[in-house]
mmCIF file of C-alpha atoms in Angstrom:
data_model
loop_
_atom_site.group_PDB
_atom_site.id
_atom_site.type_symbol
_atom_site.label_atom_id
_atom_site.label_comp_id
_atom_site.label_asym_id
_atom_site.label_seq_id
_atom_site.Cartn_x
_atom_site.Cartn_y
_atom_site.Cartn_z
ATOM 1 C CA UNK A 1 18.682 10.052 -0.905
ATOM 2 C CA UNK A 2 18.055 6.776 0.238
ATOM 3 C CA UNK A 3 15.031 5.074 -2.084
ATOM 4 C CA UNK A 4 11.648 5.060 -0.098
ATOM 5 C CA UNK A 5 10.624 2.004 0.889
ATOM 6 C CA UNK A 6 8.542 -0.379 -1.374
ATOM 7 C CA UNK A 7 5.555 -0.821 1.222
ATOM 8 C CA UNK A 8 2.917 -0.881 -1.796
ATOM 9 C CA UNK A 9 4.860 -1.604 -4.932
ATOM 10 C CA UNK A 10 1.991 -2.471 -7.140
ATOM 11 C CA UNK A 11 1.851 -5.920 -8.715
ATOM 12 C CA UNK A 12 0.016 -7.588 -11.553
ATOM 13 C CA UNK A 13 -0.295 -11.138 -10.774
ATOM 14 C CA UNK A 14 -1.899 -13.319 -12.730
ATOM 15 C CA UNK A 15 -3.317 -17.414 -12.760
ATOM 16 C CA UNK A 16 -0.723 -20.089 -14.519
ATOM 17 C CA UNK A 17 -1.768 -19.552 -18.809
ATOM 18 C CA UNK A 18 -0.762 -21.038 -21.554
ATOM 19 C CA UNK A 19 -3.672 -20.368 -23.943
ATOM 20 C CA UNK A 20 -3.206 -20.039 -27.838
ATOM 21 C CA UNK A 21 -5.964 -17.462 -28.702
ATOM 22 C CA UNK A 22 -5.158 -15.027 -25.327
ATOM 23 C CA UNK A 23 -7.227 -12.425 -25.506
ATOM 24 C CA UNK A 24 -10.472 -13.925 -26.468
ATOM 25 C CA UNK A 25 -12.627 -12.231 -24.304
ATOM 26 C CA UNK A 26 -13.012 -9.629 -21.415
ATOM 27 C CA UNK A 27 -10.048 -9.481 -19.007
ATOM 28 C CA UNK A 28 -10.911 -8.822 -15.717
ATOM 29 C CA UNK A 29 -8.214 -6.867 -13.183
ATOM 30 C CA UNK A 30 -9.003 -8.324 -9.788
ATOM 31 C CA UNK A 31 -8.735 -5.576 -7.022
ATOM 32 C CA UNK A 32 -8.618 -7.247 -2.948
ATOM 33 C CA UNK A 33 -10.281 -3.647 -1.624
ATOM 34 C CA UNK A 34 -12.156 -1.132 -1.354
ATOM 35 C CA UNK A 35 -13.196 1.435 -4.369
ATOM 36 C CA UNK A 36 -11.380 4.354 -3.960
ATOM 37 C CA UNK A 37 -8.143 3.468 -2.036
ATOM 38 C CA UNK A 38 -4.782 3.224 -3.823
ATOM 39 C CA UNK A 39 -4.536 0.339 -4.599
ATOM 40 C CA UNK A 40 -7.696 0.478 -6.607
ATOM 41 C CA UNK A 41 -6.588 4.012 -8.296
ATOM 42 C CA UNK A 42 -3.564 2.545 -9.375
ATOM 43 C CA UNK A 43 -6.043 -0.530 -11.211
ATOM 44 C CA UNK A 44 -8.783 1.954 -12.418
ATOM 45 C CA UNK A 45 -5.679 4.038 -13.965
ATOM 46 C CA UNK A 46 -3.722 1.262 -15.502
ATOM 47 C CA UNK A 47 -6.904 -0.755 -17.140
ATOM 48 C CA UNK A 48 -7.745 1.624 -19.904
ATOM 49 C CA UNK A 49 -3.855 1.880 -21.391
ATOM 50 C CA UNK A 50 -3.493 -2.554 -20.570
ATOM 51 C CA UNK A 51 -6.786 -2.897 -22.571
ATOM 52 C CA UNK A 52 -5.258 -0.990 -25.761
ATOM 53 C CA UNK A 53 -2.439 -3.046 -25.401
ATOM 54 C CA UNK A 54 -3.736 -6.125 -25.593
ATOM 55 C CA UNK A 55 -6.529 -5.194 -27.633
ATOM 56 C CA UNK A 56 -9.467 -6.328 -25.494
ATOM 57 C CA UNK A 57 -11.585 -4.375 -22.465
ATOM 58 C CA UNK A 58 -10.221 -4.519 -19.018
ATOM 59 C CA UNK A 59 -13.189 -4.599 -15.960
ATOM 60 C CA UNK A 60 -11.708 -3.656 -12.771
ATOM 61 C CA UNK A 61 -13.761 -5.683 -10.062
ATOM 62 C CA UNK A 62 -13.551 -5.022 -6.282
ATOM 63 C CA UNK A 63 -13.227 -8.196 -4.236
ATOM 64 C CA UNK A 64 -13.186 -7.150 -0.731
ATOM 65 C CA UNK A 65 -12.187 -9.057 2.543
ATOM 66 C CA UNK A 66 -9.673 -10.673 4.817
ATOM 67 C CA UNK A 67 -7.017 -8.641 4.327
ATOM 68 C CA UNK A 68 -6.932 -9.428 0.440
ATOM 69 C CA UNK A 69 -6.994 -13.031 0.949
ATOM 70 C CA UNK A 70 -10.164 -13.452 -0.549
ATOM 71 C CA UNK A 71 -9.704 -12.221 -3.879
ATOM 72 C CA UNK A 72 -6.210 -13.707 -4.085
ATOM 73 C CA UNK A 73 -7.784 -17.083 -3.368
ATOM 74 C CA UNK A 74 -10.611 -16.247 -5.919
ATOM 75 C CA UNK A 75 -7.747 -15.293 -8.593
ATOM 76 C CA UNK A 76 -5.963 -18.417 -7.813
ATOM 77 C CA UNK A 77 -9.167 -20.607 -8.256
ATOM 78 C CA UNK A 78 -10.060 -18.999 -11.813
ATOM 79 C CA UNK A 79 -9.664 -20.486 -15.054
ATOM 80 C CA UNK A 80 -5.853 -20.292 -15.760
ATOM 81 C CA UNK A 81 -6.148 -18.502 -19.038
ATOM 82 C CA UNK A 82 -5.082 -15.310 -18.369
ATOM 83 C CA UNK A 83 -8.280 -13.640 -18.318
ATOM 84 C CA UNK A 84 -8.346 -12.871 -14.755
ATOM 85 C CA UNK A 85 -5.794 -10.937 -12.943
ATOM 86 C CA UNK A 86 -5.255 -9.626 -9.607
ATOM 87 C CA UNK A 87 -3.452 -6.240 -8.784
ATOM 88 C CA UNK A 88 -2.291 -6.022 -5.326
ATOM 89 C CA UNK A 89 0.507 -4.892 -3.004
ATOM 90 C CA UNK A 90 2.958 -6.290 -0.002
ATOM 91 C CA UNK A 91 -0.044 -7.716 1.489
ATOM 92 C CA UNK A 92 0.740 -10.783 -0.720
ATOM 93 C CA UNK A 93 4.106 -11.038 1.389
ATOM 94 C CA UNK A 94 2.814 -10.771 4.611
ATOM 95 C CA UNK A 95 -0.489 -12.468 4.207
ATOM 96 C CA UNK A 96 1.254 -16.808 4.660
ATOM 97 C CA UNK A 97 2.409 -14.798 8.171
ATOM 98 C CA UNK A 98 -0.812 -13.279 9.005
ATOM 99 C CA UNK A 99 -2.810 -16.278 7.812
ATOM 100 C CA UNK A 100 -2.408 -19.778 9.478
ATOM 101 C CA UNK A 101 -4.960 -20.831 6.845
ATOM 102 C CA UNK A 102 -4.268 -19.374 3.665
ATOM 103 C CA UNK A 103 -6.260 -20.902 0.495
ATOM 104 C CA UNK A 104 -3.152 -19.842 -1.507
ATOM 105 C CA UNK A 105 -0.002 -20.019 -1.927
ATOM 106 C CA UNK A 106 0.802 -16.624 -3.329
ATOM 107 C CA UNK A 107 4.249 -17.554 -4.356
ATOM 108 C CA UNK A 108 2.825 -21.310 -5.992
ATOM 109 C CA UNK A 109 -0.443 -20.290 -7.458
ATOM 110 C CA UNK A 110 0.585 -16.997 -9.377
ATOM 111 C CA UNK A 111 2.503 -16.009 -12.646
ATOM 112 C CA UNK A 112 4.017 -12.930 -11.759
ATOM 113 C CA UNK A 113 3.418 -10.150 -14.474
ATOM 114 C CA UNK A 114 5.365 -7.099 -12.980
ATOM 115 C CA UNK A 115 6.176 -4.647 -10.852
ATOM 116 C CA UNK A 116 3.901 -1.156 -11.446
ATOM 117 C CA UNK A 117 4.121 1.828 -9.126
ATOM 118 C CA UNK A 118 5.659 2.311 -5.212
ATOM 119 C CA UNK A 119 3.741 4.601 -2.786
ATOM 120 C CA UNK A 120 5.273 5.692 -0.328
ATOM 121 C CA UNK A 121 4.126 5.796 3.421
ATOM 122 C CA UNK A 122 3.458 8.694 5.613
ATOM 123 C CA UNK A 123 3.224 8.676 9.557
ATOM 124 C CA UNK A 124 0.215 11.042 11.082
ATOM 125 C CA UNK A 125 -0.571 12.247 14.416
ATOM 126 C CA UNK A 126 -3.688 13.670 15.251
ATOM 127 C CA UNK A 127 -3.652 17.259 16.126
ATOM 128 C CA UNK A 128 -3.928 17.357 19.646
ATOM 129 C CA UNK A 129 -0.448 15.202 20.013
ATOM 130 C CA UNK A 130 2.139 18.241 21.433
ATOM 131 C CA UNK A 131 5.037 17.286 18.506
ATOM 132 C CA UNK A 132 6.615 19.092 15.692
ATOM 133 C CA UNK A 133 9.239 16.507 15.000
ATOM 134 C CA UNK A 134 9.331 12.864 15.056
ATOM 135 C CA UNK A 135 12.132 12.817 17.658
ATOM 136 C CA UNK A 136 9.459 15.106 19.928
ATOM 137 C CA UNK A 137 6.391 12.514 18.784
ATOM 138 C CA UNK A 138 8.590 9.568 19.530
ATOM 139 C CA UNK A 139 9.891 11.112 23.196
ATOM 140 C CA UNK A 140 5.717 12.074 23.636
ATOM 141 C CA UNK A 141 4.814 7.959 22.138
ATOM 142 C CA UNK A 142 7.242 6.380 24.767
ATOM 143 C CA UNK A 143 5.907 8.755 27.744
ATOM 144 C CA UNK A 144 2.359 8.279 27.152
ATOM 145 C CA UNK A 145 2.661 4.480 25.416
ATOM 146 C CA UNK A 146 -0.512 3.239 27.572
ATOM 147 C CA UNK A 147 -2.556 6.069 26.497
ATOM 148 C CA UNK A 148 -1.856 6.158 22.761
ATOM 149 C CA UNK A 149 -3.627 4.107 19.894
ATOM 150 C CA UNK A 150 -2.411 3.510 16.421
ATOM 151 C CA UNK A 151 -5.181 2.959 13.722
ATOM 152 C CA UNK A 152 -4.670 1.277 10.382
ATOM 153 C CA UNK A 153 -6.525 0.506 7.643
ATOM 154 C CA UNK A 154 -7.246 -3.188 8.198
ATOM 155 C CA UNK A 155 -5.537 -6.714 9.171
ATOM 156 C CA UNK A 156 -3.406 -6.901 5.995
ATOM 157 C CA UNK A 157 -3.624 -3.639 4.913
ATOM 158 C CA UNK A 158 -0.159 -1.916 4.658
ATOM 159 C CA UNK A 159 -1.195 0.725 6.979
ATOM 160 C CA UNK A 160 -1.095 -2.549 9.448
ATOM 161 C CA UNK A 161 2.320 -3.649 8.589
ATOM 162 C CA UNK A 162 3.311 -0.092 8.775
ATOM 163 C CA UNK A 163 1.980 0.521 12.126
ATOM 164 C CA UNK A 164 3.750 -2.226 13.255
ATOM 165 C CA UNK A 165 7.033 -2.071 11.656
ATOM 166 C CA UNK A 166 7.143 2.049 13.798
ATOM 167 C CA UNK A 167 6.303 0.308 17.023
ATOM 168 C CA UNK A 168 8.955 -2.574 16.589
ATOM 169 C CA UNK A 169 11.700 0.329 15.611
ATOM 170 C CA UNK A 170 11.127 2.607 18.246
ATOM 171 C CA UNK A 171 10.322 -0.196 20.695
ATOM 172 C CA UNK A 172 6.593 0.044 22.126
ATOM 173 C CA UNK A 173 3.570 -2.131 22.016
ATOM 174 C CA UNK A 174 0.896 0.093 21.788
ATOM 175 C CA UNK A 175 -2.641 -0.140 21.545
ATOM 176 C CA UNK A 176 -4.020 -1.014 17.776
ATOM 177 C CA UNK A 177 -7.429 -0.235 16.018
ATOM 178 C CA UNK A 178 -8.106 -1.787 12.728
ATOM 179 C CA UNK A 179 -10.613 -0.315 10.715
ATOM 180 C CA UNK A 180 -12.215 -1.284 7.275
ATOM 181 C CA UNK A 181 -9.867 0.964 4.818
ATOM 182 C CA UNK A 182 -7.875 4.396 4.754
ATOM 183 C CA UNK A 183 -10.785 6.033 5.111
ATOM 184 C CA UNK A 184 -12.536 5.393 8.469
ATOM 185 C CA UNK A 185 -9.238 5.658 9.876
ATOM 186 C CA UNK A 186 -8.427 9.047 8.823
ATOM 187 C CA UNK A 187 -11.791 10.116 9.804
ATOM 188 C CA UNK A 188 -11.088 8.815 13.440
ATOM 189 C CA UNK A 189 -7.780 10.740 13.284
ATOM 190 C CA UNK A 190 -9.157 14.057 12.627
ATOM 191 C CA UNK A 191 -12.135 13.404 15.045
ATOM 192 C CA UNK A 192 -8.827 12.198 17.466
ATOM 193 C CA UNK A 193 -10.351 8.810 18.195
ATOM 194 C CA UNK A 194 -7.034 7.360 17.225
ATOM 195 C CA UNK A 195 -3.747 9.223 17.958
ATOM 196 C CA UNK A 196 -1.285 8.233 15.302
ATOM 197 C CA UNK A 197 -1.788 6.483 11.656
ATOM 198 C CA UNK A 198 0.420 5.198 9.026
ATOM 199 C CA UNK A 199 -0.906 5.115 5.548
ATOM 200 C CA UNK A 200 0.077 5.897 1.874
ATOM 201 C CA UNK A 201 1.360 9.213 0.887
ATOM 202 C CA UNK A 202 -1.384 10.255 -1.601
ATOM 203 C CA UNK A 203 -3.673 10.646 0.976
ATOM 204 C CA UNK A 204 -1.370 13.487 2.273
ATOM 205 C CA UNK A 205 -1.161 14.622 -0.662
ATOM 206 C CA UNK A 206 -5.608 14.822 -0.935
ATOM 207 C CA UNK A 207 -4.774 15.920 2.290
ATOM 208 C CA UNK A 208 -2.799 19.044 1.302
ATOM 209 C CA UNK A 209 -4.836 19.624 -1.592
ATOM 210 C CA UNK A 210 -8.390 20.014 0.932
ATOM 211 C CA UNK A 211 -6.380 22.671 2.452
ATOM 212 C CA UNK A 212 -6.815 25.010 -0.852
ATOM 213 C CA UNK A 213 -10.748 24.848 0.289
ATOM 214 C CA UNK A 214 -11.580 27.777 2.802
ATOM 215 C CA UNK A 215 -13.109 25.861 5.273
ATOM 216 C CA UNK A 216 -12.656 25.113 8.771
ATOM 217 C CA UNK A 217 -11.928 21.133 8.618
ATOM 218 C CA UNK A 218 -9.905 21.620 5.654
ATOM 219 C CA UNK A 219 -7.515 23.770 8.036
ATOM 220 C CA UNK A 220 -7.390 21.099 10.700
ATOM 221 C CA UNK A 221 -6.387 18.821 7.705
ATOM 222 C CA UNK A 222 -3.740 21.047 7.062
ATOM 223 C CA UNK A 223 -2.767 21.591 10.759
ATOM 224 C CA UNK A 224 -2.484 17.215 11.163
ATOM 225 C CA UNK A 225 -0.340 17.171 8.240
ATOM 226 C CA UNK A 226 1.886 20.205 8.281
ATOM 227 C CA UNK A 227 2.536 19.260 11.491
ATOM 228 C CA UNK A 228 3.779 15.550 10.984
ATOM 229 C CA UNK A 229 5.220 15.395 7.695
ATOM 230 C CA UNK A 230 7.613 12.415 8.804
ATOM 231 C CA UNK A 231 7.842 9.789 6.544
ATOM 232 C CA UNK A 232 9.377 5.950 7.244
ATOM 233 C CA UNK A 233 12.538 4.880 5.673
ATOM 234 C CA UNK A 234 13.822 1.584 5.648
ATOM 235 C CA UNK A 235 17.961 1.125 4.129
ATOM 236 C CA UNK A 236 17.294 -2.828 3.958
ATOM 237 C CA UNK A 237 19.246 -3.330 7.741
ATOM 238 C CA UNK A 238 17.227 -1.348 9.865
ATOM 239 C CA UNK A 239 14.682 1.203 10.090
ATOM 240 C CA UNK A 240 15.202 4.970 10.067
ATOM 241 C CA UNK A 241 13.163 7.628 10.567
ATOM 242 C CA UNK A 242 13.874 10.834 9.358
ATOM 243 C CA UNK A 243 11.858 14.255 9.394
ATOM 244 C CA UNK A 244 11.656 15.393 5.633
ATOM 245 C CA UNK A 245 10.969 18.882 6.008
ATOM 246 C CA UNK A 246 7.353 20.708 6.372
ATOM 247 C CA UNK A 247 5.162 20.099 3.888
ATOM 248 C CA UNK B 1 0.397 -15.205 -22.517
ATOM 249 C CA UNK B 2 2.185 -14.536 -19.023
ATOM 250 C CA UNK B 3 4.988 -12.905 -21.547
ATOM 251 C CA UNK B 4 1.778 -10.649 -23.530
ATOM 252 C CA UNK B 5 0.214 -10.002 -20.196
ATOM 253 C CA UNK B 6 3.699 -8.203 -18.626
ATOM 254 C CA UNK B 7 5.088 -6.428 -21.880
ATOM 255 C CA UNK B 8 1.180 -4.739 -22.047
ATOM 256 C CA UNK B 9 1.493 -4.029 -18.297
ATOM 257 C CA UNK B 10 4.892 -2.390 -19.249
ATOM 258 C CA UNK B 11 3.611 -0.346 -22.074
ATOM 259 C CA UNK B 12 0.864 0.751 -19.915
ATOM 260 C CA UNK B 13 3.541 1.996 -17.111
ATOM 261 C CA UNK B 14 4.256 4.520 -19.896
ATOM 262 C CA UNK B 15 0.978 5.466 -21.004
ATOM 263 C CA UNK B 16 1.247 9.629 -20.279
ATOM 264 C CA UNK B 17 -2.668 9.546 -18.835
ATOM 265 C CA UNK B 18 -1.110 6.843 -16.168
ATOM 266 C CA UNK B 19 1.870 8.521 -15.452
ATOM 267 C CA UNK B 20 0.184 11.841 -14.370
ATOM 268 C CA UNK B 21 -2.559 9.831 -12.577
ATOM 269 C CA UNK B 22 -0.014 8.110 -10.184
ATOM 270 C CA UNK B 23 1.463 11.756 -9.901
ATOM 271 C CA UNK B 24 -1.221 13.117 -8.286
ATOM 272 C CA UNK B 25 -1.634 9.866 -6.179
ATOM 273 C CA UNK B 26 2.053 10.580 -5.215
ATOM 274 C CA UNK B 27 3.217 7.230 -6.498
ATOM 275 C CA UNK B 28 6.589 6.762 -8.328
ATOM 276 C CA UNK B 29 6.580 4.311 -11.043
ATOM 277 C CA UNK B 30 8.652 1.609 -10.766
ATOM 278 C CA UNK B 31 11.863 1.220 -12.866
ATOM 279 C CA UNK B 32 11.897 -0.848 -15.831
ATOM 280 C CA UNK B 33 14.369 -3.531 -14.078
ATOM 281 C CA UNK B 34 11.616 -4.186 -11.931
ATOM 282 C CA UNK B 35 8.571 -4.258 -13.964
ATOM 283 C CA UNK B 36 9.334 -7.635 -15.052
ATOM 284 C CA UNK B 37 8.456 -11.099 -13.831
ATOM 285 C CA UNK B 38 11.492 -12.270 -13.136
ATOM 286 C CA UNK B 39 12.179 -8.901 -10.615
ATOM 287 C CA UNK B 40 9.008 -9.592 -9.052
ATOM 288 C CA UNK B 41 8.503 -13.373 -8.504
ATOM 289 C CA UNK B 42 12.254 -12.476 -6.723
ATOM 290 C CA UNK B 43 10.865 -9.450 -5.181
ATOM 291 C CA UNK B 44 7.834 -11.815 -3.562
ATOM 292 C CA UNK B 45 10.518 -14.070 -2.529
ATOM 293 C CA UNK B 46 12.533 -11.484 -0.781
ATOM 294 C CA UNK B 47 9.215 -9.374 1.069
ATOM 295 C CA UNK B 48 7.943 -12.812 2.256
ATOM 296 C CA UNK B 49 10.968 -13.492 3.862
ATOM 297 C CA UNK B 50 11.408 -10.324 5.018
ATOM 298 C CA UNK B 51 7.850 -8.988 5.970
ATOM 299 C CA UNK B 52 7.202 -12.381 7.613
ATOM 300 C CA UNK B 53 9.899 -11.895 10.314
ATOM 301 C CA UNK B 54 8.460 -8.824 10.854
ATOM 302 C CA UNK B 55 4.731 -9.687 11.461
ATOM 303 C CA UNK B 56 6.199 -13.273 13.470
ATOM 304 C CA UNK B 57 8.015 -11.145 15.759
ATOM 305 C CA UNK B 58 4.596 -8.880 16.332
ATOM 306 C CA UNK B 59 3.194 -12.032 16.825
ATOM 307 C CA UNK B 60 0.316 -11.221 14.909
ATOM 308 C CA UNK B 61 -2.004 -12.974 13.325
ATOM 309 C CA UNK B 62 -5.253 -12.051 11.435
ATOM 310 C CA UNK B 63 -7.296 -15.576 11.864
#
């Protein structure tokens, strides 16, 4: 099997240090959104074991905004003693494209610390959308392009870079919503605001979990994703997209 | 202290509490070729190039 593609590898990032006594106080792990999204599970989860390591407390902080840009540029603008590091995805590849005025230069202003973890993205449809398989959803996508909008999780976000990467592969320019994290968008997916959404796999995963809960919008949960359990591939020339297989 | 910082990160990326909490997030760890700075200053090289085109040929821009 072909590895999934690296939409959120994880990555540690921190200001240029060179300081004798490192740790002397505090460290804090930078996060660029929202409490309770990946990126910041992946933080919250990795503090406790870094601060054993290093010997000193690790404060996750939530800096919200612009895509991640904001935090990034706070990171970069920080004392350079290795006290304060960001954690953050592909959004620090995509952001000089996105941003004509960037206040960093993610590549310049950061040592790199590491890799961490790769989550893998999951297409959804809302319910009402008359496909089983992504062939069938792609087919319905191109005969109803002017009626259909895609939702992400924010200018930046890797929902955002998802969404677009599916339209440029199957050829369609469809209409976009952004909204301010996974959250909001998922809601407007199972309300059927938005038709289609690309986001990280855990949230299928919660997704498929709320099914286990007798209740009636746990079964539409379970409906959306049983349904559409498609999941983007990428084999570094161009972009497939396989069904996997009902959840 | 970049070299502390990374080989803590790396311990930490085998901390059992961590590995079971990115299971249930369904995110796979990356491998330990990868978890170091020189992999990932390269990967940022490589997704800038690479996701750029992408969001250029969207024409896209968030500002």
């Amino acid at each position: 099997m072909n590895k999934l593609i690296t939409f959120t590898a994880l990555v540690l990032a921190s200001s240029i240090a060179h300081a004798t006594d490192f740790p002397s106080k505090t460290i804090s792990l930078v996060v660029p959104f929202a409490a309770g999204g990946p990126t910041d599970t992946v933080a919250r989860s990795i503090a406790v074991p870094l601060g054993k390591a290093l010997g000193q407390t690790v404060v996750v902080e939530n800096k919200t905004g612009a895509g991640g840009t904001v935090a990034a540029a706070a990171v970069a603008k920080s004392a350079a003693d290795g006290h304060t590091l960001l954690i953050t995805h592909n959004g620090m590849a995509t952001a000089p494209a996105l941003y004509r005025k960037l206040a960093f230069n993610p590549q310049a202003d950061f040592e790199m610390l590491g890799l961490t973890v790769n989550v893998p993205m999951t297409l959804l449809a809302k319910k009402a959308i008359p496909a089983n398989t992504l062939p069938e959803l792609i087919t319905y996508i191109k005969a109803n392009k002017d009626k259909i909008a895609l939702g992400h999780a924010g200018l930046g976000a890797v929902s955002h870079l998802c969404g677009v990467m599916f339209q440029q592969a199957i050829g369609v320019d469809l209409l976009t919503v952004p909204f301010q994290g996974t959250a909001p968008a998922m809601t407007n997916l199972i309300g059927g605001q938005i038709d289609l959404l690309c986001d990280q796999r855990g949230h299928r995963e919660a997704l498929r979990r709320d099914h286990q809960k007798p209740d009636r919008r746990a079964a539409r949960h379970a409906n959306l994703v049983r349904a559409r359990p498609e999941r983007l591939r990428h084999d570094g020339v161009a972009w497939h997209l396989r069904t996997q297989g009902h959840a | 202290v970049q070299a502390k910082i990374s080989a803590a990160m790396q311990a930490s990326l085998k901390d059992p509490e961590f590995i079971k909490k990115m299971k249930d997030l369904a995110a796979e760890i990356e491998p330990a070729n990868r978890q170091t700075p020189e992999a990932h200053k390269a990967w940022l090289a490589s997704e800038t190039t690479r996701l750029g085109a992408v969001i250029k040929a969207a024409g896209q821009y968030a500002d």
